Each structure stands twice: as structure tokens, then as C-alpha cells.
């Protein structure tokens, strides 16, 4: 959509992956599964608003406190400083 493209800005290119193809978008597929297991359906919510209200806290915990085995037990926030293309 034009709104999404405008939100990305000029310096970010939107790339699409093949749907239902874990080989090409495995990280996103895994994140979506974790999102469902640990946040969306981890407890009973009385409304979508109640669920949405907990998302920011869950995402902070996921990025700053939850070790990820795929990056050697680090949390994603430990790796953010390395985004400008110097990823090793």
C-alpha cells in the first residue's frame, strides 16, 4: 500500500518473501510462532484491547530480557548496535 511505503520512507526497501516458505522467511515464521505461544495465547484475555495492552511489555521483555539461542544466548538488544552493516 502507499501508506505502508510512505511509512518506510525512502531509505528502506520493502522486500517480500514467498508465503508459507520457512526456508526464505524462517526468522519471521519463528517470531510469529513465539508471539502466539508466549503472548497472544499464553493467557486468557477478556478482549482484544486487554491483549493489545500487554504487547508493549511483552515485546520489551522479548528484546531486552529473553535470551535467544539463535544468537548465542544474547538478547536482541545486545546486538542492535551492530545494525549499520557491520554484522558479524
N, CA and C atoms as an extended XYZ file, in Angstrom:
264
Properties=species:S:1:pos:R:3:atomname:S:1:resname:S:1:resid:I:1 pbc="F F F"
N         0.826       -1.181        0.000 N   UNK     1
C         0.000        0.000        0.000 CA  UNK     1
C         0.870        1.243        0.000 C   UNK     1
N         0.301        2.321       -0.453 N   UNK     2
C         1.038        3.584       -0.479 CA  UNK     2
C         1.317        4.096        0.934 C   UNK     2
N         0.398        3.846        1.847 N   UNK     3
C         0.590        4.295        3.224 CA  UNK     3
C         1.776        3.558        3.857 C   UNK     3
N         1.860        2.254        3.614 N   UNK     4
C         2.968        1.457        4.154 CA  UNK     4
C         4.286        1.914        3.548 C   UNK     4
N         4.319        2.126        2.248 N   UNK     5
C         5.537        2.590        1.577 CA  UNK     5
C         5.971        3.946        2.129 C   UNK     5
N         5.021        4.821        2.382 N   UNK     6
C         5.356        6.133        2.939 CA  UNK     6
C         5.904        5.995        4.353 C   UNK     6
N         5.373        5.046        5.124 N   UNK     7
C         5.854        4.836        6.485 CA  UNK     7
C         7.284        4.303        6.494 C   UNK     7
N         7.650        3.513        5.481 N   UNK     8
C         9.015        3.000        5.403 CA  UNK     8
C        10.016        4.098        5.086 C   UNK     8
N         9.593        5.072        4.330 N   UNK     9
C        10.499        6.151        3.953 CA  UNK     9
C        11.296        5.791        2.716 C   UNK     9
N        12.169        6.675        2.329 N   UNK    10
C        12.939        6.487        1.098 CA  UNK    10
C        14.138        5.571        1.274 C   UNK    10
N        14.664        5.453        2.485 N   UNK    11
C        15.894        4.691        2.705 CA  UNK    11
C        15.672        3.217        2.998 C   UNK    11
N        14.416        2.807        3.098 N   UNK    12
C        14.106        1.411        3.411 CA  UNK    12
C        13.361        0.801        2.241 C   UNK    12
N        13.849       -0.350        1.781 N   UNK    13
C        13.193       -1.037        0.680 CA  UNK    13
C        12.373       -2.199        1.229 C   UNK    13
N        11.114       -2.263        0.840 N   UNK    14
C        10.235       -3.347        1.265 CA  UNK    14
C        10.481       -4.553        0.376 C   UNK    14
N        10.875       -5.655        0.982 N   UNK    15
C        11.106       -6.892        0.224 CA  UNK    15
C        10.104       -7.939        0.676 C   UNK    15
N         9.575       -8.627       -0.271 N   UNK    16
C         8.586       -9.662        0.023 CA  UNK    16
C         9.239      -11.043       -0.037 C   UNK    16
N         8.689      -11.947        0.751 N   UNK    17
C         9.138      -13.335        0.706 CA  UNK    17
C         7.975      -14.198        0.252 C   UNK    17
N         8.294      -15.412       -0.159 N   UNK    18
C         7.241      -16.325       -0.578 CA  UNK    18
C         6.441      -16.765        0.641 C   UNK    18
N         5.120      -16.697        0.594 N   UNK    19
C         4.333      -17.136        1.744 CA  UNK    19
C         4.458      -18.637        1.968 C   UNK    19
N         4.364      -19.022        3.227 N   UNK    20
C         4.416      -20.431        3.635 CA  UNK    20
C         5.706      -21.109        3.188 C   UNK    20
N         6.781      -20.376        3.183 N   UNK    21
C         8.076      -20.901        2.755 CA  UNK    21
C         9.100      -20.617        3.850 C   UNK    21
N         9.156      -21.480        4.882 N   UNK    22
C        10.051      -21.214        6.006 CA  UNK    22
C        11.523      -21.065        5.615 C   UNK    22
N        11.917      -21.673        4.492 N   UNK    23
C        13.310      -21.558        4.079 CA  UNK    23
C        13.676      -20.115        3.755 C   UNK    23
N        12.730      -19.326        3.320 N   UNK    24
C        13.046      -17.955        2.940 CA  UNK    24
C        12.633      -16.933        3.987 C   UNK    24
N        11.765      -17.287        4.888 N   UNK    25
C        11.368      -16.332        5.920 CA  UNK    25
C        11.259      -17.001        7.280 C   UNK    25
N        12.199      -17.858        7.593 N   UNK    26
C        12.191      -18.625        8.836 CA  UNK    26
C        12.201      -17.775       10.088 C   UNK    26
N        12.944      -16.671       10.075 N   UNK    27
C        13.005      -15.830       11.274 CA  UNK    27
C        11.642      -15.219       11.583 C   UNK    27
N        10.961      -14.780       10.548 N   UNK    28
C         9.631      -14.197       10.749 CA  UNK    28
C         8.647      -15.273       11.181 C   UNK    28
N         8.704      -16.442       10.556 N   UNK    29
C         7.819      -17.538       10.934 CA  UNK    29
C         8.044      -17.919       12.394 C   UNK    29
N         9.305      -17.981       12.821 N   UNK    30
C         9.619      -18.339       14.202 CA  UNK    30
C         9.138      -17.256       15.163 C   UNK    30
N         9.334      -15.987       14.802 N   UNK    31
C         8.857      -14.902       15.654 CA  UNK    31
C         7.344      -14.976       15.805 C   UNK    31
N         6.641      -15.223       14.706 N   UNK    32
C         5.177      -15.312       14.776 CA  UNK    32
C         4.727      -16.456       15.676 C   UNK    32
N         5.437      -17.572       15.622 N   UNK    33
C         5.089      -18.703       16.487 CA  UNK    33
C         5.335      -18.356       17.949 C   UNK    33
N         6.484      -17.730       18.226 N   UNK    34
C         6.798      -17.319       19.590 CA  UNK    34
C         5.779      -16.301       20.084 C   UNK    34
N         5.407      -15.376       19.229 N   UNK    35
C         4.409      -14.368       19.562 CA  UNK    35
C         3.096      -15.025       19.981 C   UNK    35
N         2.669      -16.006       19.235 N   UNK    36
C         1.422      -16.709       19.566 CA  UNK    36
C         1.555      -17.496       20.872 C   UNK    36
N         2.663      -18.242       21.008 N   UNK    37
C         2.837      -19.109       22.175 CA  UNK    37
C         3.065      -18.342       23.472 C   UNK    37
N         3.847      -17.263       23.403 N   UNK    38
C         4.259      -16.585       24.631 CA  UNK    38
C         3.466      -15.326       24.945 C   UNK    38
N         2.709      -14.814       23.974 N   UNK    39
C         1.950      -13.600       24.237 CA  UNK    39
C         0.463      -13.759       23.902 C   UNK    39
N         0.143      -13.940       22.661 N   UNK    40
C        -1.252      -13.881       22.221 CA  UNK    40
C        -2.141      -14.928       22.887 C   UNK    40
N        -1.624      -16.144       23.060 N   UNK    41
C        -2.436      -17.214       23.627 CA  UNK    41
C        -1.849      -17.782       24.907 C   UNK    41
N        -0.938      -17.040       25.533 N   UNK    42
C        -0.313      -17.527       26.758 CA  UNK    42
C        -1.259      -17.472       27.952 C   UNK    42
N        -2.245      -16.593       27.883 N   UNK    43
C        -3.242      -16.500       28.948 CA  UNK    43
C        -4.579      -16.108       28.330 C   UNK    43
N        -5.602      -16.147       29.134 N   UNK    44
C        -6.934      -15.788       28.658 CA  UNK    44
C        -7.123      -14.285       28.828 C   UNK    44
N        -7.507      -13.632       27.745 N   UNK    45
C        -7.804      -12.204       27.770 CA  UNK    45
C        -9.308      -12.026       27.575 C   UNK    45
N        -9.870      -11.031       28.210 N   UNK    46
C       -11.302      -10.789       28.100 CA  UNK    46
C       -11.670      -10.017       26.844 C   UNK    46
N       -10.670       -9.355       26.220 N   UNK    47
C       -10.941       -8.607       24.999 CA  UNK    47
C        -9.642       -8.409       24.222 C   UNK    47
N        -9.773       -8.015       22.966 N   UNK    48
C        -8.589       -7.708       22.173 CA  UNK    48
C        -7.852       -6.504       22.743 C   UNK    48
N        -8.583       -5.585       23.332 N   UNK    49
C        -7.958       -4.414       23.943 CA  UNK    49
C        -7.076       -4.826       25.120 C   UNK    49
N        -7.555       -5.787       25.925 N   UNK    50
C        -6.752       -6.288       27.048 CA  UNK    50
C        -5.473       -6.949       26.544 C   UNK    50
N        -5.599       -7.744       25.483 N   UNK    51
C        -4.432       -8.397       24.897 CA  UNK    51
C        -3.460       -7.346       24.344 C   UNK    51
N        -3.971       -6.399       23.596 N   UNK    52
C        -3.129       -5.364       22.996 CA  UNK    52
C        -2.400       -4.542       24.051 C   UNK    52
N        -3.022       -4.345       25.189 N   UNK    53
C        -2.412       -3.551       26.255 CA  UNK    53
C        -1.158       -4.215       26.820 C   UNK    53
N        -1.013       -5.523       26.648 N   UNK    54
C         0.147       -6.232       27.187 CA  UNK    54
C         1.272       -6.383       26.173 C   UNK    54
N         1.022       -6.004       24.919 N   UNK    55
C         2.000       -6.254       23.855 CA  UNK    55
C         3.318       -5.505       24.054 C   UNK    55
N         3.258       -4.228       24.374 N   UNK    56
C         4.489       -3.438       24.518 CA  UNK    56
C         5.398       -4.030       25.599 C   UNK    56
N         4.815       -4.447       26.720 N   UNK    57
C         5.623       -5.049       27.792 CA  UNK    57
C         6.223       -6.376       27.347 C   UNK    57
N         5.420       -7.194       26.634 N   UNK    58
C         5.947       -8.470       26.156 CA  UNK    58
C         7.082       -8.249       25.166 C   UNK    58
N         6.910       -7.318       24.248 N   UNK    59
C         7.935       -7.054       23.245 CA  UNK    59
C         9.216       -6.543       23.888 C   UNK    59
N         9.096       -5.697       24.897 N   UNK    60
C        10.283       -5.232       25.621 CA  UNK    60
C        10.995       -6.415       26.273 C   UNK    60
N        10.243       -7.269       26.924 N   UNK    61
C        10.836       -8.450       27.555 CA  UNK    61
C        11.519       -9.340       26.519 C   UNK    61
N        10.868       -9.550       25.385 N   UNK    62
C        11.416      -10.380       24.307 CA  UNK    62
C        12.744       -9.822       23.788 C   UNK    62
N        12.818       -8.516       23.628 N   UNK    63
C        14.005       -7.900       23.043 CA  UNK    63
C        15.109       -7.567       24.040 C   UNK    63
N        14.766       -7.413       25.320 N   UNK    64
C        15.755       -6.944       26.291 CA  UNK    64
C        16.066       -7.925       27.411 C   UNK    64
N        15.236       -8.943       27.629 N   UNK    65
C        15.444       -9.827       28.774 CA  UNK    65
C        15.431      -11.312       28.432 C   UNK    65
N        14.899      -11.696       27.301 N   UNK    66
C        14.751      -13.110       26.952 CA  UNK    66
C        15.925      -13.559       26.093 C   UNK    66
N        16.777      -14.468       26.604 N   UNK    67
C        17.903      -14.952       25.789 CA  UNK    67
C        17.408      -15.722       24.564 C   UNK    67
N        18.102      -15.563       23.459 N   UNK    68
C        17.751      -16.231       22.212 CA  UNK    68
C        18.872      -17.199       21.844 C   UNK    68
N        18.538      -18.456       21.700 N   UNK    69
C        19.562      -19.457       21.395 CA  UNK    69
C        20.179      -19.242       20.022 C   UNK    69
N        19.435      -18.671       19.093 N   UNK    70
C        19.942      -18.441       17.737 CA  UNK    70
C        21.055      -17.416       17.668 C   UNK    70
N        21.211      -16.609       18.718 N   UNK    71
C        22.297      -15.625       18.743 CA  UNK    71
C        23.177      -15.842       19.974 C   UNK    71
N        23.357      -17.103       20.319 N   UNK    72
C        24.300      -17.473       21.366 CA  UNK    72
C        23.883      -17.112       22.776 C   UNK    72
N        22.596      -17.055       23.051 N   UNK    73
C        22.118      -16.754       24.384 CA  UNK    73
C        22.033      -15.269       24.687 C   UNK    73
N        22.330      -14.433       23.706 N   UNK    74
C        22.202      -12.991       23.888 CA  UNK    74
C        20.744      -12.583       23.723 C   UNK    74
N        20.449      -11.367       24.134 N   UNK    75
C        19.134      -10.794       23.848 CA  UNK    75
C        19.299       -9.904       22.624 C   UNK    75
N        18.251       -9.741       21.806 N   UNK    76
C        18.384       -8.930       20.589 CA  UNK    76
C        18.912       -7.519       20.844 C   UNK    76
N        18.572       -6.920       21.955 N   UNK    77
C        19.037       -5.556       22.245 CA  UNK    77
C        20.559       -5.493       22.360 C   UNK    77
N        21.194       -6.612       22.708 N   UNK    78
C        22.656       -6.632       22.783 CA  UNK    78
C        23.288       -6.513       21.404 C   UNK    78
N        22.544       -6.840       20.377 N   UNK    79
C        23.077       -6.852       19.019 CA  UNK    79
C        22.706       -5.618       18.203 C   UNK    79
N        21.824       -4.785       18.703 N   UNK    80
C        21.307       -3.663       17.928 CA  UNK    80
C        22.403       -2.693       17.499 C   UNK    80
N        23.399       -2.503       18.315 N   UNK    81
C        24.469       -1.567       17.977 CA  UNK    81
C        25.173       -1.940       16.682 C   UNK    81
N        24.972       -3.146       16.221 N   UNK    82
C        25.685       -3.657       15.062 CA  UNK    82
C        24.845       -3.619       13.773 C   UNK    82
N        23.771       -2.861       13.747 N   UNK    83
C        22.878       -2.853       12.601 CA  UNK    83
C        23.393       -2.177       11.328 C   UNK    83
N        24.251       -1.173       11.379 N   UNK    84
C        24.582       -0.425       10.169 CA  UNK    84
C        25.309       -1.198        9.069 C   UNK    84
N        25.362       -2.503        9.114 N   UNK    85
C        26.007       -3.255        8.050 CA  UNK    85
C        27.293       -3.930        8.499 C   UNK    85
N        27.631       -3.790        9.764 N   UNK    86
C        28.853       -4.402       10.303 CA  UNK    86
C        28.543       -5.664       11.062 C   UNK    86
N        27.451       -6.319       10.725 N   UNK    87
C        27.005       -7.514       11.446 CA  UNK    87
C        28.022       -8.626       11.293 C   UNK    87
N        28.395       -9.218       12.404 N   UNK    88
C        29.365      -10.323       12.347 CA  UNK    88
C        28.895      -11.471       13.205 C   UNK    88
